[in-house]
Coordinates of C-alpha atoms in Angstrom, one line a residue:
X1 CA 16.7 34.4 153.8
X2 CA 19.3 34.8 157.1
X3 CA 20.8 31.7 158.1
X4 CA 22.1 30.6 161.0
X5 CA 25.4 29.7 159.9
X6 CA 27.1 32.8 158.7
X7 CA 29.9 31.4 156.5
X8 CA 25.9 30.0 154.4
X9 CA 25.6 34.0 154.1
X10 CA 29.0 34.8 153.2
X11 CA 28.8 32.3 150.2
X12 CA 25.4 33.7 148.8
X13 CA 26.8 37.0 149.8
X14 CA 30.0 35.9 147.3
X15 CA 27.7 34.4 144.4
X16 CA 25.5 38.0 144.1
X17 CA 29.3 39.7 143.9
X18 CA 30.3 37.9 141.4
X19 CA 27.5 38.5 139.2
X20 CA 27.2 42.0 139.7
X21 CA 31.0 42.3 138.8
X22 CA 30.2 40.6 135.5
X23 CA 27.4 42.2 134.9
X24 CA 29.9 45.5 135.4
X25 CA 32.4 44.1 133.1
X26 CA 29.6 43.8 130.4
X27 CA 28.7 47.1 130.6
X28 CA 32.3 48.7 130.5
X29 CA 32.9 46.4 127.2
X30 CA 29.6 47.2 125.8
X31 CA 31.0 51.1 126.6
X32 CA 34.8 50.8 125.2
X33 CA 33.0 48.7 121.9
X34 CA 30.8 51.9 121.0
X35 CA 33.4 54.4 121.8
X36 CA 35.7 52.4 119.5
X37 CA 33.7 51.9 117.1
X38 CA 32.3 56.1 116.8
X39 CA 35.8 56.8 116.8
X40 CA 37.6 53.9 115.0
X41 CA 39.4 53.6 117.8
X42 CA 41.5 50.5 117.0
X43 CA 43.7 50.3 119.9
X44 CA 40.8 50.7 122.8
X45 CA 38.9 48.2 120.3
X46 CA 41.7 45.5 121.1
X47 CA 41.0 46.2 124.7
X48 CA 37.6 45.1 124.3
X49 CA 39.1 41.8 122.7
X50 CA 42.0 41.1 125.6
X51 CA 38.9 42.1 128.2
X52 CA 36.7 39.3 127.4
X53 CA 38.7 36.6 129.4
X54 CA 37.8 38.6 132.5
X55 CA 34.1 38.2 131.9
X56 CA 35.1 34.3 131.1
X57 CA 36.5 34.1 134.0
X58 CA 34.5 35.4 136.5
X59 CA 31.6 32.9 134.9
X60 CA 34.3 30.0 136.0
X61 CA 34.2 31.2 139.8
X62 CA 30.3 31.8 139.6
X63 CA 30.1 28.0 138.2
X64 CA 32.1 27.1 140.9
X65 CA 31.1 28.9 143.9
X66 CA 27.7 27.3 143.1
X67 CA 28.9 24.2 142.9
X68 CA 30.6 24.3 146.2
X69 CA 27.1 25.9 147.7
X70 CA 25.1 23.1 146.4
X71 CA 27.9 20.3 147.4
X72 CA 27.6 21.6 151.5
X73 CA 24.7 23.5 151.5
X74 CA 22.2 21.6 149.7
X75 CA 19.8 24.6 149.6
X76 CA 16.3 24.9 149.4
X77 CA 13.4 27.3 148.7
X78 CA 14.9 30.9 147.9
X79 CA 18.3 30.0 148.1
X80 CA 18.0 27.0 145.3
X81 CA 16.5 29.5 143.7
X82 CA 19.0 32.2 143.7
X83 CA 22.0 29.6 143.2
X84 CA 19.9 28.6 139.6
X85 CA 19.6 31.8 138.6
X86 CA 22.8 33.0 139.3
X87 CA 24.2 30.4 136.9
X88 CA 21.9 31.0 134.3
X89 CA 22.7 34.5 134.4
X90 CA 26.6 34.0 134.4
X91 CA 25.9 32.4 131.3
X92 CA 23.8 35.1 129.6
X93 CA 26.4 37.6 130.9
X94 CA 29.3 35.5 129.5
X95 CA 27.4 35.5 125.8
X96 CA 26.4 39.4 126.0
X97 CA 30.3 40.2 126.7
X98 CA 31.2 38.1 123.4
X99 CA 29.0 40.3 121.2
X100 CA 30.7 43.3 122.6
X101 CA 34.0 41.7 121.4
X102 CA 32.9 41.2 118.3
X103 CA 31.6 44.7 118.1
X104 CA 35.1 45.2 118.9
X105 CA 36.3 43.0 116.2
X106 CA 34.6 44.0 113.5
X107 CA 35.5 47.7 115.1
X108 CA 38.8 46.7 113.9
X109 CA 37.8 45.7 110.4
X110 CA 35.8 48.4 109.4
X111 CA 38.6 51.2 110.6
X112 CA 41.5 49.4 108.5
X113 CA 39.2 50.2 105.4
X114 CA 37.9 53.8 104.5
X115 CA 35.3 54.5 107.3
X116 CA 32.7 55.7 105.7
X117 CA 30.1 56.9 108.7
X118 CA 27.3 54.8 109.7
X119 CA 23.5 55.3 110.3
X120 CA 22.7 57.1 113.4
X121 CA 20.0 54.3 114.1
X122 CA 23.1 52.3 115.4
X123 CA 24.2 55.2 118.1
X124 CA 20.2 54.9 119.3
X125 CA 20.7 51.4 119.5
X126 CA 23.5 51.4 121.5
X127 CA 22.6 53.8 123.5
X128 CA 19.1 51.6 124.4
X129 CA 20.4 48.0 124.9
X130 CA 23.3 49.8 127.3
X131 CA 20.9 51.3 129.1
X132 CA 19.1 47.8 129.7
X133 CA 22.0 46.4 130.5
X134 CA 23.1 48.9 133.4
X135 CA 19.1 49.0 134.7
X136 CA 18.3 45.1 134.7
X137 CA 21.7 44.7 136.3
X138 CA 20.4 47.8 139.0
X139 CA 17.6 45.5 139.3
X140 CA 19.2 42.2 140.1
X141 CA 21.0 44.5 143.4
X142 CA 17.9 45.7 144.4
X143 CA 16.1 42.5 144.0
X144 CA 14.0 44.0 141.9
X145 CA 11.0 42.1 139.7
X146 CA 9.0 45.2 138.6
X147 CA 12.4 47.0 137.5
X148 CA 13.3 43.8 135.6
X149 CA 9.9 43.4 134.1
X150 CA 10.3 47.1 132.8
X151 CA 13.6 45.6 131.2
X152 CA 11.8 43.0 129.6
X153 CA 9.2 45.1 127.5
X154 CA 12.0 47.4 126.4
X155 CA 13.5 45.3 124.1
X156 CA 10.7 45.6 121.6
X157 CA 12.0 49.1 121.0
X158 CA 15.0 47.8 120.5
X159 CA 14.0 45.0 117.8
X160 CA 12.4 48.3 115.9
X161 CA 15.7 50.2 116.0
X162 CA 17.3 47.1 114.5
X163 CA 14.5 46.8 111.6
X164 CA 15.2 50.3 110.5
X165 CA 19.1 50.0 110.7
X166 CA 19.0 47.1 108.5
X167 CA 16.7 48.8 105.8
X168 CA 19.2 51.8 106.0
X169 CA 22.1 49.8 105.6
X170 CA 20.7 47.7 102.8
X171 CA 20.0 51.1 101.3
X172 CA 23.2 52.1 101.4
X173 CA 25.0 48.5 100.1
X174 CA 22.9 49.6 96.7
X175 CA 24.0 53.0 96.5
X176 CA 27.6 52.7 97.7
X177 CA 28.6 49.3 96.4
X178 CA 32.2 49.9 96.8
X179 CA 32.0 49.9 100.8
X180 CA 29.9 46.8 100.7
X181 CA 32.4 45.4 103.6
X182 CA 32.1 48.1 105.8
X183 CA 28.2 47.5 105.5
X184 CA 27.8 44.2 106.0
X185 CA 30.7 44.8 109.1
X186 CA 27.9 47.4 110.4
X187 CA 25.3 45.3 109.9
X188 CA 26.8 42.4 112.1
X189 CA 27.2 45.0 114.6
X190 CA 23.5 46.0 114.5
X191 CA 22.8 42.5 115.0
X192 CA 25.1 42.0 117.9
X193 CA 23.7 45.0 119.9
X194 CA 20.0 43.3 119.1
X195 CA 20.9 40.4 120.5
X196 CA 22.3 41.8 123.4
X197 CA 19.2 43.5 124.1
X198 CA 17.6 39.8 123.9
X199 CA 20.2 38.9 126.9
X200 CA 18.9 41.8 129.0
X201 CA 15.4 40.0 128.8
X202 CA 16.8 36.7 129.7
X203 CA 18.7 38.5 132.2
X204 CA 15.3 39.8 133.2
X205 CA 13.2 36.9 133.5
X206 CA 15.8 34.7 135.3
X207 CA 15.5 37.9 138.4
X208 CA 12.1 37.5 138.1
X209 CA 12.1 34.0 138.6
X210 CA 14.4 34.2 141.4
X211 CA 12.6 36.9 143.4
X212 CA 8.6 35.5 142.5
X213 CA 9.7 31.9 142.2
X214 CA 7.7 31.6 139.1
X215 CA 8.3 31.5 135.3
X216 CA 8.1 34.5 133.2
X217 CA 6.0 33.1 130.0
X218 CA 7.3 34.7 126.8
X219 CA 4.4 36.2 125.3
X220 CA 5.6 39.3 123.6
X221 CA 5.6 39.2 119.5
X222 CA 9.1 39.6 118.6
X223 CA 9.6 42.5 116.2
X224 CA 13.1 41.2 114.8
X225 CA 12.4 40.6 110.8
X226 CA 16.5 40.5 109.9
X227 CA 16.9 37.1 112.1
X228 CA 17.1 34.9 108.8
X229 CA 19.1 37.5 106.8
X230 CA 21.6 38.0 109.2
X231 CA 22.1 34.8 111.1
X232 CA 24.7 32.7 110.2
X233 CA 27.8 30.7 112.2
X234 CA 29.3 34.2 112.3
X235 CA 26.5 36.5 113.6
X236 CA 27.5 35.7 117.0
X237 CA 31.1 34.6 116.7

């Protein structure tokens, strides 16, 4: 929607920045976590760490940028929209950057023990929710429902790469009992990279709201068994 009063534009114009510089943070963390974390990397793992108050603060200027849009704009229609979804999805962006810290965190735990390799399951799981992330934020530029919808359905693959990663490393607890740490460490990380995958779909449906202006219903069957085995106050933290 074009409005007649340019500095209107200028602010929507600012809100869809902001985002898409988040959403570019949370891929570069996602990125530097992985690469840390194949290499037990501990110093670009503390980068990841110290990186995180960017993404928090960019969600403070999206918060308030909207706030100032709906204090003199008092939008309407596809703006009011937009404005929701935009804080919404600052939100969702904010929590997928803190499971790439802790990715990064545990990063750091499991390389001041004896590193002791990890199921390639994980690399394929990385690999997949990144990819989610960088194509449902390419959808949000282009403004894209279908592209975001494709987004959406992907995470079921996902859910499956996290059930086999957990029965690997369950495996592996029982026959190397003296690393149990390092595979508990790995399989908080599994979990972390499953639920990021789960904030590309929120990511997903909050696009598709904004551009169809209707609610995308949940009706997939989530394929996540490990939720009550591996949820706990520090499966996010």
């Amino acid at each position: 929607m074009e409005h007649i009063v340019k500095s209107y534009d200028a602010e929507i114009r600012e809100l869809r920045s902001l985002i898409s510089r988040m959403g570019g943070l949370v891929e570069d963390q996602l990125s530097a976590a992985i690469t840390a974390l194949s290499e037990y990397d501990v110093e670009l793992a503390a980068k990841v760490k110290a990186g995180d108050r960017q993404i928090d603060d960019l969600e403070i200027q999206v918060e308030n940028t909207a706030v100032s849009i709906f204090a003199r704009r008092a939008p309407v229609a596809d703006d009011l929209r937009e404005i929701i979804s935009s804080l919404k999805m600052s939100a969702v962006l904010e929590r997928a950057g803190d499971y790439a810290k802790n990715i990064a965190k545990r990063t750091i735990a499991i390389a001041q023990e004896r590193p002791v390799g990890f199921p390639p399951t994980i690399v394929q799981m990385s690999e997949l929710a990144a990819t989610m992330l960088r194509d449902v934020m390419d959808a949000y530029v282009r403004h894209n429902a279908d592209a975001a919808m494709d987004v959406w359905y992907r995470d079921e693959q996902l859910d499956n790469l996290h059930n086999t990663a957990y029965r690997q490393l369950i495996a592996r607890m029982v026959e190397m009992p003296d690393h149990i740490n390092t595979w508990t460490h790995l399989l908080m990380i599994a979990k972390n990279l499953e639920r990021i995958g789960d904030q590309t779909t929120n990511l997903a449906e909050q696009i598709y709201y904004s551009v169809k202006g209707t609610i995308l219903e949940d009706t997939r069957p989530k394929h996540d068994l490990t939720s009550s085995a591996t949820s706990g106050p520090d499966a996010s933290a």
